[in-house]
Short mmCIF file of C-alpha atoms in Angstrom, two decimals:
data_model
loop_
_atom_site.label_atom_id
_atom_site.label_comp_id
_atom_site.label_asym_id
_atom_site.label_seq_id
_atom_site.Cartn_x
_atom_site.Cartn_y
_atom_site.Cartn_z
CA UNK A 1 198.97 77.64 57.96
CA UNK A 2 201.91 75.94 59.71
CA UNK A 3 205.24 77.18 58.46
CA UNK A 4 203.69 79.85 56.24
CA UNK A 5 203.82 83.65 56.78
CA UNK A 6 200.99 84.90 58.99
CA UNK A 7 200.34 87.82 56.64
CA UNK A 8 199.08 85.34 54.06
CA UNK A 9 196.08 84.80 56.31
CA UNK A 10 195.68 88.05 58.25
CA UNK A 11 195.16 91.00 55.88
CA UNK A 12 195.80 94.44 57.35
CA UNK A 13 198.39 96.71 58.93
CA UNK A 14 200.18 94.65 61.59
CA UNK A 15 203.31 96.72 62.10
CA UNK A 16 204.96 95.88 65.43
CA UNK A 17 205.33 99.62 65.94
CA UNK A 18 201.56 99.89 66.19
CA UNK A 19 200.43 97.42 68.85
CA UNK A 20 196.82 97.21 70.02
CA UNK A 21 193.45 96.20 68.58
CA UNK A 22 192.36 97.01 65.07
CA UNK A 23 189.95 95.56 62.50
CA UNK A 24 191.34 93.43 59.71
CA UNK A 25 190.45 90.44 57.53
CA UNK A 26 191.15 86.74 57.98
CA UNK A 27 191.54 84.74 54.78
CA UNK A 28 189.99 81.29 55.21
CA UNK A 29 191.12 78.09 53.53
CA UNK A 30 188.53 78.65 50.78
CA UNK A 31 189.87 82.14 50.08
CA UNK A 32 186.96 83.94 51.74
CA UNK A 33 187.78 87.08 53.71
CA UNK A 34 186.04 87.44 57.08
CA UNK A 35 186.14 90.51 59.36
CA UNK A 36 188.01 90.09 62.64
CA UNK A 37 189.53 92.28 65.32
CA UNK A 38 193.21 91.60 65.79
CA UNK A 39 195.06 92.21 69.05
CA UNK A 40 198.76 92.60 68.31
CA UNK A 41 201.60 92.50 70.84
CA UNK A 42 205.37 92.09 70.65
CA UNK A 43 206.93 88.81 71.72
CA UNK A 44 210.51 88.81 72.98
CA UNK A 45 211.44 85.27 74.01
CA UNK A 46 215.21 85.58 73.84
CA UNK A 47 215.34 83.99 70.40
CA UNK A 48 214.31 87.08 68.45
CA UNK A 49 211.43 89.47 68.28
CA UNK A 50 208.09 88.28 67.07
CA UNK A 51 204.42 89.15 67.16
CA UNK A 52 201.46 87.56 68.87
CA UNK A 53 198.26 88.17 66.89
CA UNK A 54 194.96 87.14 68.51
CA UNK A 55 191.95 87.44 66.23
CA UNK A 56 188.33 87.74 67.37
CA UNK A 57 185.47 87.16 64.94
CA UNK A 58 183.46 90.38 64.57
CA UNK A 59 181.33 89.22 61.65
CA UNK A 60 178.05 89.34 63.64
CA UNK A 61 178.92 92.81 64.96
CA UNK A 62 179.69 94.10 61.48
CA UNK A 63 176.46 92.60 60.14
CA UNK A 64 174.42 94.16 62.96
CA UNK A 65 176.04 97.54 62.39
CA UNK A 66 175.20 97.38 58.69
CA UNK A 67 171.63 96.40 59.52
CA UNK A 68 171.20 99.30 61.95
CA UNK A 69 172.67 101.74 59.42
CA UNK A 70 170.28 100.46 56.78
CA UNK A 71 167.30 100.88 59.10
CA UNK A 72 168.37 104.42 59.98
CA UNK A 73 168.50 105.40 56.31
CA UNK A 74 165.56 103.51 54.78
CA UNK A 75 161.81 103.39 55.16
CA UNK A 76 160.78 100.27 57.08
CA UNK A 77 157.79 99.46 54.85
CA UNK A 78 158.99 100.14 51.31
CA UNK A 79 162.76 99.92 51.66
CA UNK A 80 163.13 103.29 49.92
CA UNK A 81 165.47 105.95 51.32
CA UNK A 82 163.83 107.87 54.17
CA UNK A 83 163.94 111.59 54.92
CA UNK A 84 167.46 111.46 56.39
CA UNK A 85 168.93 109.59 53.43
CA UNK A 86 166.99 111.82 51.03
CA UNK A 87 168.69 114.92 52.45
CA UNK A 88 172.09 113.24 52.13
CA UNK A 89 171.51 112.26 48.51
CA UNK A 90 170.01 115.62 47.64
CA UNK A 91 173.08 117.35 49.01
CA UNK A 92 175.30 115.10 46.90
CA UNK A 93 173.15 115.79 43.83
CA UNK A 94 173.42 119.55 44.36
CA UNK A 95 177.21 119.33 44.60
CA UNK A 96 177.33 117.19 41.47
CA UNK A 97 175.00 119.55 39.61
CA UNK A 98 177.06 122.62 40.45
CA UNK A 99 180.23 120.91 39.26
CA UNK A 100 178.76 119.38 36.11
CA UNK A 101 176.74 122.48 35.18
CA UNK A 102 173.57 120.41 34.93
CA UNK A 103 170.40 121.10 36.92
CA UNK A 104 168.86 118.74 39.44
CA UNK A 105 165.10 118.55 39.84
CA UNK A 106 163.10 117.56 42.92
CA UNK A 107 159.49 116.49 42.56
CA UNK A 108 156.84 115.66 45.17
CA UNK A 109 154.16 113.02 44.61
CA UNK A 110 151.07 112.28 46.70
CA UNK A 111 148.99 109.13 46.25
CA UNK A 112 145.28 109.96 46.33
CA UNK A 113 142.77 107.39 47.57
CA UNK A 114 144.82 105.68 50.28
CA UNK A 115 142.12 106.31 52.92
CA UNK A 116 139.55 104.61 50.72
CA UNK A 117 141.80 101.56 50.33
CA UNK A 118 142.51 101.39 54.07
CA UNK A 119 138.82 101.75 54.96
CA UNK A 120 137.51 99.20 52.46
CA UNK A 121 140.31 96.62 52.25
CA UNK A 122 142.20 97.15 55.51
CA UNK A 123 145.52 98.71 56.46
CA UNK A 124 147.45 95.62 55.36
CA UNK A 125 146.14 96.18 51.86
CA UNK A 126 147.10 99.83 52.12
CA UNK A 127 150.64 98.83 53.02
CA UNK A 128 150.71 96.41 50.10
CA UNK A 129 149.66 99.23 47.80
CA UNK A 130 152.38 101.56 49.09
CA UNK A 131 155.01 98.88 48.49
CA UNK A 132 153.71 98.43 44.93
CA UNK A 133 153.84 102.19 44.35
CA UNK A 134 157.41 102.32 45.66
CA UNK A 135 158.49 99.52 43.32
CA UNK A 136 156.96 101.21 40.30
CA UNK A 137 158.63 104.50 41.13
CA UNK A 138 162.04 102.94 41.75
CA UNK A 139 161.91 100.98 38.49
CA UNK A 140 160.85 104.04 36.46
CA UNK A 141 163.84 106.30 37.14
CA UNK A 142 167.52 106.07 36.27
CA UNK A 143 170.00 104.26 38.47
CA UNK A 144 171.54 107.53 39.66
CA UNK A 145 168.22 109.12 40.60
CA UNK A 146 166.61 108.88 44.03
CA UNK A 147 163.10 107.89 45.06
CA UNK A 148 162.34 108.41 48.75
CA UNK A 149 159.31 108.07 50.98
CA UNK A 150 158.67 110.96 53.34
CA UNK A 151 155.90 109.12 55.16
CA UNK A 152 152.28 108.19 54.61
CA UNK A 153 151.51 108.47 50.90
CA UNK A 154 154.14 111.11 50.15
CA UNK A 155 157.09 110.34 47.87
CA UNK A 156 159.97 112.45 46.55
CA UNK A 157 161.90 112.01 43.32
CA UNK A 158 165.36 113.55 42.83
CA UNK A 159 166.50 113.72 39.21
CA UNK A 160 170.17 114.52 38.82
CA UNK A 161 171.80 115.93 35.68
CA UNK A 162 168.45 116.47 33.98
CA UNK A 163 168.36 118.22 30.59
CA UNK A 164 166.19 121.17 31.53
CA UNK A 165 162.62 121.75 32.75
CA UNK A 166 160.96 120.22 29.71
CA UNK A 167 162.68 116.91 30.31
CA UNK A 168 161.78 117.00 34.00
CA UNK A 169 158.14 117.65 33.21
CA UNK A 170 158.14 114.75 30.77
CA UNK A 171 159.57 112.46 33.45
CA UNK A 172 156.90 113.65 35.89
CA UNK A 173 154.08 112.96 33.44
CA UNK A 174 155.46 109.50 32.76
CA UNK A 175 155.70 108.75 36.48
CA UNK A 176 152.13 109.90 37.09
CA UNK A 177 150.90 107.75 34.22
CA UNK A 178 152.80 104.74 35.55
CA UNK A 179 151.45 105.14 39.08
CA UNK A 180 147.88 105.65 37.86
CA UNK A 181 147.71 102.22 36.21
CA UNK A 182 145.62 99.64 38.14
CA UNK A 183 147.16 97.62 40.98
CA UNK A 184 146.28 94.18 42.25
CA UNK A 185 145.85 94.55 46.02
CA UNK A 186 144.34 91.92 48.33
CA UNK A 187 143.37 89.98 45.18
CA UNK A 188 141.33 92.95 43.95
CA UNK A 189 142.02 95.58 41.27
CA UNK A 190 142.69 99.00 42.78
CA UNK A 191 143.18 102.33 41.04
CA UNK A 192 144.50 105.46 42.75
CA UNK A 193 145.11 109.04 41.71
CA UNK A 194 148.41 110.86 41.82
CA UNK A 195 148.97 114.51 42.70
CA UNK A 196 152.22 116.29 41.88
CA UNK A 197 153.48 119.38 43.63
CA UNK A 198 153.87 122.45 41.45
CA UNK A 199 157.21 123.25 43.04
CA UNK A 200 160.19 121.79 41.24
CA UNK A 201 163.48 122.90 42.67
CA UNK A 202 166.21 123.59 40.15
CA UNK A 203 169.79 123.90 41.25
CA UNK A 204 172.05 125.36 38.61
CA UNK A 205 175.74 126.05 38.64
CA UNK A 206 175.03 129.24 40.59
CA UNK A 207 172.56 127.57 42.98
CA UNK A 208 169.53 129.51 41.79
CA UNK A 209 166.19 128.39 43.20
CA UNK A 210 163.04 128.66 41.09
#
């Protein structure tokens, strides 16, 4: 770095008119960018104005913040979005649906037989089954759709820009068929039932609820 401009290594707004601490990026020798907090102050040593930039590594803090945000928005067992994140994504889907003039459907799924699995194979096996259910659901919808866990054996599916009720019902039947296939839990085959709520919420351009 000797003899080279500091802004080749510290990426951010370092105007001398804005002294103080602010987050920025340090570019390492390998080209990797790492998050730091830069303290910037003017230097007047009689030979011309300059800047003193002191950088503090905030990588662990940034990583911890991201981890806490993830935990606040996702179910601890399955990794699916939780109720809070579901509401956020549903709101975004409604806005998108009203602008694109396509409906968005919301379906509710209950897994039947969880008590039997917990009583016969143990709660660890029940958790294993819920994780398997979550994976099947997540892999059976489009990338822009949302699968969330409300808690227990209750799951919610948000289908954005769906082509009408018939298509939504077809997706629901396919999901129920997928979830009803046997699972391998605690080295034993397990089959569960799936119940779907009758209430599908449709948001049209005029925000009509059916």
